[in-house]
Tab-separated table of C-alpha atoms and ligand atoms in Angstrom:
chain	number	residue	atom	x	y	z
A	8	UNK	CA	73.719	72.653	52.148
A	9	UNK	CA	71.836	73.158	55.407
A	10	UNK	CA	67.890	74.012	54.839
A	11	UNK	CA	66.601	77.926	55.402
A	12	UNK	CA	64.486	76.097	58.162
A	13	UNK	CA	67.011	75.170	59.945
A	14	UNK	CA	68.742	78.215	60.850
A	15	UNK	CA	66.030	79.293	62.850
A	16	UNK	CA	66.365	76.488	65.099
A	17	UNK	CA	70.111	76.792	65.577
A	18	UNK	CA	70.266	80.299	66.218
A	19	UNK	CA	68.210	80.246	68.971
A	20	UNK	CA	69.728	77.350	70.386
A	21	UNK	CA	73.303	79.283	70.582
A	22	UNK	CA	71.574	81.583	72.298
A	23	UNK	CA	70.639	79.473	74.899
A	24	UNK	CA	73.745	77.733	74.610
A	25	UNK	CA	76.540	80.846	74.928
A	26	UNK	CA	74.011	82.323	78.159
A	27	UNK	CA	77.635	81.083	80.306
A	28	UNK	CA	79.552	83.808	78.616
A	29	UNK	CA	76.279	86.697	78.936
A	30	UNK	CA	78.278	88.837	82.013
A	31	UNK	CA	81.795	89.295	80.801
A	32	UNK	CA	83.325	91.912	79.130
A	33	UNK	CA	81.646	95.706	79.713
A	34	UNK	CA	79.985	98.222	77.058
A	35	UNK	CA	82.823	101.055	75.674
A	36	UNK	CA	82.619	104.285	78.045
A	37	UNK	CA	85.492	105.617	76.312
A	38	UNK	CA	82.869	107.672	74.568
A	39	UNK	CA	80.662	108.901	77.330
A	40	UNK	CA	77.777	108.324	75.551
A	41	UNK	CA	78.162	104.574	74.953
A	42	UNK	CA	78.599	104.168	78.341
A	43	UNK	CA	74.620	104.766	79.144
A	44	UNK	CA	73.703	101.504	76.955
A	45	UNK	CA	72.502	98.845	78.569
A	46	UNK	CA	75.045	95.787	78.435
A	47	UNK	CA	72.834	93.073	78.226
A	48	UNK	CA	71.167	93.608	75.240
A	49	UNK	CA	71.269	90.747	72.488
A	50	UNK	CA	69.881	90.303	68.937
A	51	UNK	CA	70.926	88.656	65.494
A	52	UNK	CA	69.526	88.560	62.739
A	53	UNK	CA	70.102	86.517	59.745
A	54	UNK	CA	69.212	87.596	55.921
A	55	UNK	CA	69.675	84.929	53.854
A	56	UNK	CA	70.020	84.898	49.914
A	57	UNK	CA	66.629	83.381	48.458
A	58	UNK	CA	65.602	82.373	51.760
A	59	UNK	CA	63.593	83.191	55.091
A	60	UNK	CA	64.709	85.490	57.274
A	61	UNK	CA	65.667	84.614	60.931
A	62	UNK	CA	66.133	86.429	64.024
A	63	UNK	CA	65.895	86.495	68.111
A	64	UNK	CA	66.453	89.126	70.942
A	65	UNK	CA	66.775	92.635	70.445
A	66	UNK	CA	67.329	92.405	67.066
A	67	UNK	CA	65.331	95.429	66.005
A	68	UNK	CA	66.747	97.914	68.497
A	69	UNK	CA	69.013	100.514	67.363
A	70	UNK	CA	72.666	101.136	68.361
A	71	UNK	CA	75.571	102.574	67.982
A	72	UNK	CA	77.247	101.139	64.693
A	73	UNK	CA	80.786	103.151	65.321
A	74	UNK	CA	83.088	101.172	63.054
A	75	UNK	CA	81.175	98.786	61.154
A	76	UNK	CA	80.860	102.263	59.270
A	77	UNK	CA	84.096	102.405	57.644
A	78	UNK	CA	82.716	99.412	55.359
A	79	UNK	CA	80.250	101.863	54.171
A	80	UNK	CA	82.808	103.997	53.624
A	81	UNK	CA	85.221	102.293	51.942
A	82	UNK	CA	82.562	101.249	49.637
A	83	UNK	CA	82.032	104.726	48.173
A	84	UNK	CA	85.411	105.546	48.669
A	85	UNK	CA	86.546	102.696	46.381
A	86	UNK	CA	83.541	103.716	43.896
A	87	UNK	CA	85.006	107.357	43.845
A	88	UNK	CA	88.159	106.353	43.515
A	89	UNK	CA	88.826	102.856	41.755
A	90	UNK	CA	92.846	101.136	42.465
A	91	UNK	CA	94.238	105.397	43.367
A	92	UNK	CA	92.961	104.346	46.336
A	93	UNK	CA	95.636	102.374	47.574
A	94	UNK	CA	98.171	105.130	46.759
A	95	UNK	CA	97.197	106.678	50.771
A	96	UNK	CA	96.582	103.632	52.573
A	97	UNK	CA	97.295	99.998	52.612
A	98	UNK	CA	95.400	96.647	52.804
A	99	UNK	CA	97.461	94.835	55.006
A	100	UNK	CA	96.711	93.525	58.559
A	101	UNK	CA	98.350	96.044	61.167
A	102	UNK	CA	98.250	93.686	64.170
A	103	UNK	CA	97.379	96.861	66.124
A	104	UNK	CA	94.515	98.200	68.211
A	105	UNK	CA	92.019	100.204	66.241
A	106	UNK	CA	93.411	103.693	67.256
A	107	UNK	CA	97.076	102.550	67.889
A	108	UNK	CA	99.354	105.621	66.444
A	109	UNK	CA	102.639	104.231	66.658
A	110	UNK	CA	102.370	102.459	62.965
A	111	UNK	CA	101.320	105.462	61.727
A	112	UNK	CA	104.645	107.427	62.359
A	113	UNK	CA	107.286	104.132	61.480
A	114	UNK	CA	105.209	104.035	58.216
A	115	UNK	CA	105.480	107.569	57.460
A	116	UNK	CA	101.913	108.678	57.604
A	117	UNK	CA	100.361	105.614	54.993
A	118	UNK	CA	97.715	103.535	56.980
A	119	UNK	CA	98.036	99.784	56.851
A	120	UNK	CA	94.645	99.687	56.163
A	121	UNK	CA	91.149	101.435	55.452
A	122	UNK	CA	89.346	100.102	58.511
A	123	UNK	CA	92.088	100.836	61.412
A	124	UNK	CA	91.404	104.564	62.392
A	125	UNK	CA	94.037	106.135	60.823
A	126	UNK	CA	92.899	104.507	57.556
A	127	UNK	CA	89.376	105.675	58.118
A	128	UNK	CA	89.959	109.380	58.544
A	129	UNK	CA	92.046	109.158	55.226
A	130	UNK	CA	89.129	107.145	53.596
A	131	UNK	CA	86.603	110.210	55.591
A	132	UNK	CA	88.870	112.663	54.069
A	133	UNK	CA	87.980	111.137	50.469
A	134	UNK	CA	84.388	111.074	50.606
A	135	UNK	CA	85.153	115.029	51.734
A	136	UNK	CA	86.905	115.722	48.642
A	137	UNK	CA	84.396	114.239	46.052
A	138	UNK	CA	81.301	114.951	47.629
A	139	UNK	CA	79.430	118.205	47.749
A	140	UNK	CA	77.760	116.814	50.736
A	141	UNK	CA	79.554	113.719	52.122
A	142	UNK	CA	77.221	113.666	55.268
A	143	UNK	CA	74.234	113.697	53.143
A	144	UNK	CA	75.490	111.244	50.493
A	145	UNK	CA	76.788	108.900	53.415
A	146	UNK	CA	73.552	108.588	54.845
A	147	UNK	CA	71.488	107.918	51.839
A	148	UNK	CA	73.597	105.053	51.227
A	149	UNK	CA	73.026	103.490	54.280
A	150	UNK	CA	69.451	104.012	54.212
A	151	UNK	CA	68.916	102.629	50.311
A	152	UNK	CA	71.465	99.566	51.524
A	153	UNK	CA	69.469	98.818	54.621
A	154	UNK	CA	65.928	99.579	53.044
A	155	UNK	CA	65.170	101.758	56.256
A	156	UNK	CA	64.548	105.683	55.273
A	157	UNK	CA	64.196	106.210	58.880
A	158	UNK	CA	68.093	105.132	59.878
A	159	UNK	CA	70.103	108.051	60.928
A	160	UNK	CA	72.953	110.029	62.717
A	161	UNK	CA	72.811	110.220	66.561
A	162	UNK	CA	74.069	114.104	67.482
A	163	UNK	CA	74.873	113.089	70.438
A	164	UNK	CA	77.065	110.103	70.399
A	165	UNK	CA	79.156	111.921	67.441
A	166	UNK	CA	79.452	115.091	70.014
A	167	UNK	CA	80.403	113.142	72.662
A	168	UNK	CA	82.727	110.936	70.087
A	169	UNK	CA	84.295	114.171	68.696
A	170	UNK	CA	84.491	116.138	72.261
A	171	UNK	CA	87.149	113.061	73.510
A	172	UNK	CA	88.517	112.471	70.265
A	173	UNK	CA	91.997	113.292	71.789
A	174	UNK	CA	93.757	109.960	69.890
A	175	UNK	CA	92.378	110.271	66.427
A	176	UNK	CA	93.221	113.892	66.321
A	177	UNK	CA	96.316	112.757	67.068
A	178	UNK	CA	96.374	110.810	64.246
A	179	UNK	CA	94.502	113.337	61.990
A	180	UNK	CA	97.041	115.678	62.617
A	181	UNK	CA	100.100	113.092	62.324
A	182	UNK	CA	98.215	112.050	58.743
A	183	UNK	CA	97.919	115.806	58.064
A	184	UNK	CA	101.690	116.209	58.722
A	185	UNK	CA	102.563	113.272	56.307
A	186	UNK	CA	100.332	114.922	53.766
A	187	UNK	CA	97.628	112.332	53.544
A	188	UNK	CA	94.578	114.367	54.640
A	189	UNK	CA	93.285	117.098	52.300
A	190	UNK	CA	90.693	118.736	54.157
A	191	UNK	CA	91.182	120.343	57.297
A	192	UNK	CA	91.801	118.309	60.355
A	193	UNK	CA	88.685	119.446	61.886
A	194	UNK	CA	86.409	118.629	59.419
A	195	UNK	CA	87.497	115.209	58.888
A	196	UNK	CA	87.633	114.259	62.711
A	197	UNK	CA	83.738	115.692	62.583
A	198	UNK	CA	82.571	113.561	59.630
A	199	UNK	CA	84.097	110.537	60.725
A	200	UNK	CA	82.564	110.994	64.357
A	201	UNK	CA	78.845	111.612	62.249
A	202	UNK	CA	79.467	108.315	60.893
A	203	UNK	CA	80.505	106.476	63.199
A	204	UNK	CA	77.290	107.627	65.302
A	205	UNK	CA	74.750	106.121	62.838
A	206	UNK	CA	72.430	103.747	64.318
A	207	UNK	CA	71.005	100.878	62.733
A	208	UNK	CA	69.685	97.552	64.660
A	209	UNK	CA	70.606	93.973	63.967
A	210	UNK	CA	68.141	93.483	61.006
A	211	UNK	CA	68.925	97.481	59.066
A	212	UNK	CA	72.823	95.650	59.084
A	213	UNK	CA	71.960	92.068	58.231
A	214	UNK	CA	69.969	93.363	55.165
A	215	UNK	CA	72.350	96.379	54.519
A	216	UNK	CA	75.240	93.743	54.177
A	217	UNK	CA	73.513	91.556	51.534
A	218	UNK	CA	74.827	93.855	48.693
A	219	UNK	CA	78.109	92.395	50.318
A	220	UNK	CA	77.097	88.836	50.341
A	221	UNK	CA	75.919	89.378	46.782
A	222	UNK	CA	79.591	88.389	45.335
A	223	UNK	CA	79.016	87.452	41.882
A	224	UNK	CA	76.951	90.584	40.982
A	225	UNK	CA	78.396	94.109	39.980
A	226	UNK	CA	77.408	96.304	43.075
A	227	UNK	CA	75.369	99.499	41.941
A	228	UNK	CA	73.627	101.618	45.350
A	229	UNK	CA	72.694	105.291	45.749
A	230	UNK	CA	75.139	106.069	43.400
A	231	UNK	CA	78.095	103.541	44.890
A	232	UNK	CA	79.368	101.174	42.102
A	233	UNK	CA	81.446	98.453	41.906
A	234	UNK	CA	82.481	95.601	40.269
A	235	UNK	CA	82.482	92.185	41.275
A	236	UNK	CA	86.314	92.381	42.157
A	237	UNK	CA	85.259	95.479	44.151
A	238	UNK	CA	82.700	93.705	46.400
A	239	UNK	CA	85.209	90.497	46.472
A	240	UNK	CA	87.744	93.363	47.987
A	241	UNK	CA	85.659	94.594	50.202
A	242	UNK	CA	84.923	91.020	51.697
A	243	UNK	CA	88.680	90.678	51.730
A	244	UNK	CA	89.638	93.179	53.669
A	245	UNK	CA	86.784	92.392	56.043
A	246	UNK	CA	88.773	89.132	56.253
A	247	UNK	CA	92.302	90.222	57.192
A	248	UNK	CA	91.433	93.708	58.825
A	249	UNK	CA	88.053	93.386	59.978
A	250	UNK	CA	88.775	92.722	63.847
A	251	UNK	CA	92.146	94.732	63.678
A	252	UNK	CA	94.642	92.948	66.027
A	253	UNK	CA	92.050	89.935	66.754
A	254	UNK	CA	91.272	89.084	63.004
A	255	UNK	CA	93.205	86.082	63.022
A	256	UNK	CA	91.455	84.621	65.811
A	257	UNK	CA	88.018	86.164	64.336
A	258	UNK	CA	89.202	84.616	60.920
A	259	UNK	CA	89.925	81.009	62.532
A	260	UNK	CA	86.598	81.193	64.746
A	261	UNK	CA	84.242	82.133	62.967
A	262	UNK	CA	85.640	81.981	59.396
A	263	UNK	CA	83.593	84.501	57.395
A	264	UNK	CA	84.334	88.361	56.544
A	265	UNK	CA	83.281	90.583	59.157
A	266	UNK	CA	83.961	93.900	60.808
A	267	UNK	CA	83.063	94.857	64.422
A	268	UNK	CA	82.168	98.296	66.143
A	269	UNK	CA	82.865	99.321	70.063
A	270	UNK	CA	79.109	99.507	70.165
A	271	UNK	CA	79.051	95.827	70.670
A	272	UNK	CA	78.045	95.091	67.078
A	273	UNK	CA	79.700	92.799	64.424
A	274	UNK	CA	78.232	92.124	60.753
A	275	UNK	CA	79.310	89.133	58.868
A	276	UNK	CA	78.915	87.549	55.233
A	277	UNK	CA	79.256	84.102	53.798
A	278	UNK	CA	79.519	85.160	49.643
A	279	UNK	CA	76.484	83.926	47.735
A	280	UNK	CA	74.598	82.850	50.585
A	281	UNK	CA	73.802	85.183	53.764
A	282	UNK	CA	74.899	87.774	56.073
A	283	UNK	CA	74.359	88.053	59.776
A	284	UNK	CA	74.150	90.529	62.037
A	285	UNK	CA	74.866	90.060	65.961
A	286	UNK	CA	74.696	92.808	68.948
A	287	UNK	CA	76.035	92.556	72.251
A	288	UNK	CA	77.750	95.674	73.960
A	289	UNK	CA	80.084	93.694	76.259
A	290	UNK	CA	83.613	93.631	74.941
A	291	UNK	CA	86.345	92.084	75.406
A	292	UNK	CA	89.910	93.942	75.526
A	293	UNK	CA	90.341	94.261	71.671
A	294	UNK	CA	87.096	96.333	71.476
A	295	UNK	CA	84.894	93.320	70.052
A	296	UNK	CA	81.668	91.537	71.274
A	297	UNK	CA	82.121	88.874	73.604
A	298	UNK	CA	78.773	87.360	73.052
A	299	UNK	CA	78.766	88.463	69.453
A	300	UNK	CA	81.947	86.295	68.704
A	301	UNK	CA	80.723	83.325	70.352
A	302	UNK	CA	77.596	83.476	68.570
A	303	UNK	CA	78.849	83.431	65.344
A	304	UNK	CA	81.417	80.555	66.187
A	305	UNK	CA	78.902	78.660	67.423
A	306	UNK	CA	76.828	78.995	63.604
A	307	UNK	CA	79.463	78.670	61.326
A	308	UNK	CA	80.733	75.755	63.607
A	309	UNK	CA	76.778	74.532	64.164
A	310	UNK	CA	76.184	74.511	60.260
A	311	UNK	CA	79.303	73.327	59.039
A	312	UNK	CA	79.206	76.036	56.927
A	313	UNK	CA	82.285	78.861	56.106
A	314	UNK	CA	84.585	80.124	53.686
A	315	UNK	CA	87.263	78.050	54.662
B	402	DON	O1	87.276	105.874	66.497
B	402	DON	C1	86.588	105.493	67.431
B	402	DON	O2	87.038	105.500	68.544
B	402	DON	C2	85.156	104.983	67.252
B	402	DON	N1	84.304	105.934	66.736
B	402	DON	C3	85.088	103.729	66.439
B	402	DON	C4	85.871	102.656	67.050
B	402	DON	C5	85.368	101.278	66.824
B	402	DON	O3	84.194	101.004	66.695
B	402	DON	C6	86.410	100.239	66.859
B	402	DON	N2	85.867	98.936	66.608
B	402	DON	N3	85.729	97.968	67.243
């Protein structure tokens, strides 16, 4: 096992190292306010289990999380709802872009899975259905997970997310039509642009994602529990579904359980020992971080260290 000390050392020479790759790709501008950020921003940060802390870049500037939400979200989701779950939606791989609708309608309005968008609105549309105030609940969550009170919403990136949301209400209302959203349409395309807007930096994720890495303990957060077989799911599906159609070549880079968001972020964990935390906006044409991939091949490859 590699020494805490170490890591330090290694991160910041990938950083030097993966400079080559720093220009390609380009920030999302598919939600108009995205495309303001400034592309070459860079931080990690590393929070390891027992250890030191260690970090370079911007990694305590805030951004746009967008989809590495829906692992919050399928956390209390799963806590509401134990195995009924997986009566709406899958936990397969779709081998589809994030907002792809054509799966939807072949597989008669069930998701493959909770972190492609279709299976996020359903998984939204839960959190609606227990919670008196799911907005309020979400974000407390996030903020006890992370150990930051001060993390929040950004009105204006979920206005201008929910103002172009032209595909997901397309597949909000396809979902609706298959009977797998109970709240109105509306609603559920507005929470699920709120949390998708939250911004956190590198370190608020890294340390956020320990309850993750923390595999052999029961999982108990702001009122979110689950079991160890919960939290091994969760890591799971990170596996398979985490990159949507790139997780294969995510899984056999990088080989940890991670999710990504269009805001040029991507959490990872390695169970029992750390998680990581990488931003970069550039992406490449599956809606992933260039730089943030490359980083994190470089570390697992660096350290010898993975699941696999
Ligand atoms: O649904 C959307 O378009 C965004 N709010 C989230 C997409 C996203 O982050 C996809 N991940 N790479």
């Amino acid at each position: 096992m590699m020494h805490d000390r170490n890591y330090q050392e290694i991160i910041e020479n990938i950083c030097r190292e993966i400079q080559p790759y720093a220009q390609l790709g380009r920030q999302a501008d598919y939600i108009p306010a995205l495309a303001s950020v400034d592309p070459d921003k860079f931080g990690i940060y590393l929070s390891v289990l027992g250890g030191d802390d260690c970090m370079y870049g911007d990694y305590d500037t805030c951004f746009s999380i967008q989809s590495i939400a829906k692992v919050f979200s399928l956390a209390i989701a799963l806590s509401l709802e134990g195995e009924n779950l997986w009566m709406r939606l899958g936990k397969e791989p779709s081998g589809t872009p994030f907002n792809s609708l054509v799966q939807l309608e072949y597989e008669h309005g069930r998701p493959r899975n909770p972190f492609i968008n279709a299976g996020a609105l359903v998984v939204a549309d839960v959190l609606l259905s227990h919670l008196d105030d799911a907005q309020e609940f979400f974000i407390q969550f996030v903020r006890q997970l992370s150990g930051n009170v001060t993390v929040d919403y950004s009105m204006e990136v979920a206005e201008s997310e929910y103002e172009t949301a032209y595909l997901n209400a397309s597949i909000a209302y396809l979902l609706k039509h298959y009977v797998n959203l109970h709240n109105p349409v509306d609603e559920v395309l507005r929470f699920y642009s709120m949390i998708c807007s939250v911004e956190m930096s590198c370190r608020d994720l890294a340390r956020a994602f320990v309850a993750f890495a923390k595999s052999d303990e029961p999982f108990d957060h702001a009122g979110v529990k689950l079991s160890v077989s919960g939290v091994k799911r969760i890591n799971a599906i990170m596996q398979t579904c985490g990159f949507y159609d790139e997780a294969g070549e995510f899984s056999f880079l990088v080989g940890l359980p991670g999710k990504s968001g269009v805001g040029g972020g991507i959490v990872a964990v390695y169970p029992s020992r750390y998680s990581i935390a990488v931003w970069s906006p550039r992406l490449n044409k599956h809606g992933n971080s260039i730089m943030g991939i490359k980083a994190l091949e470089r570390f697992t490859t660096e350290t010898s260290e993975s699941i696999f």
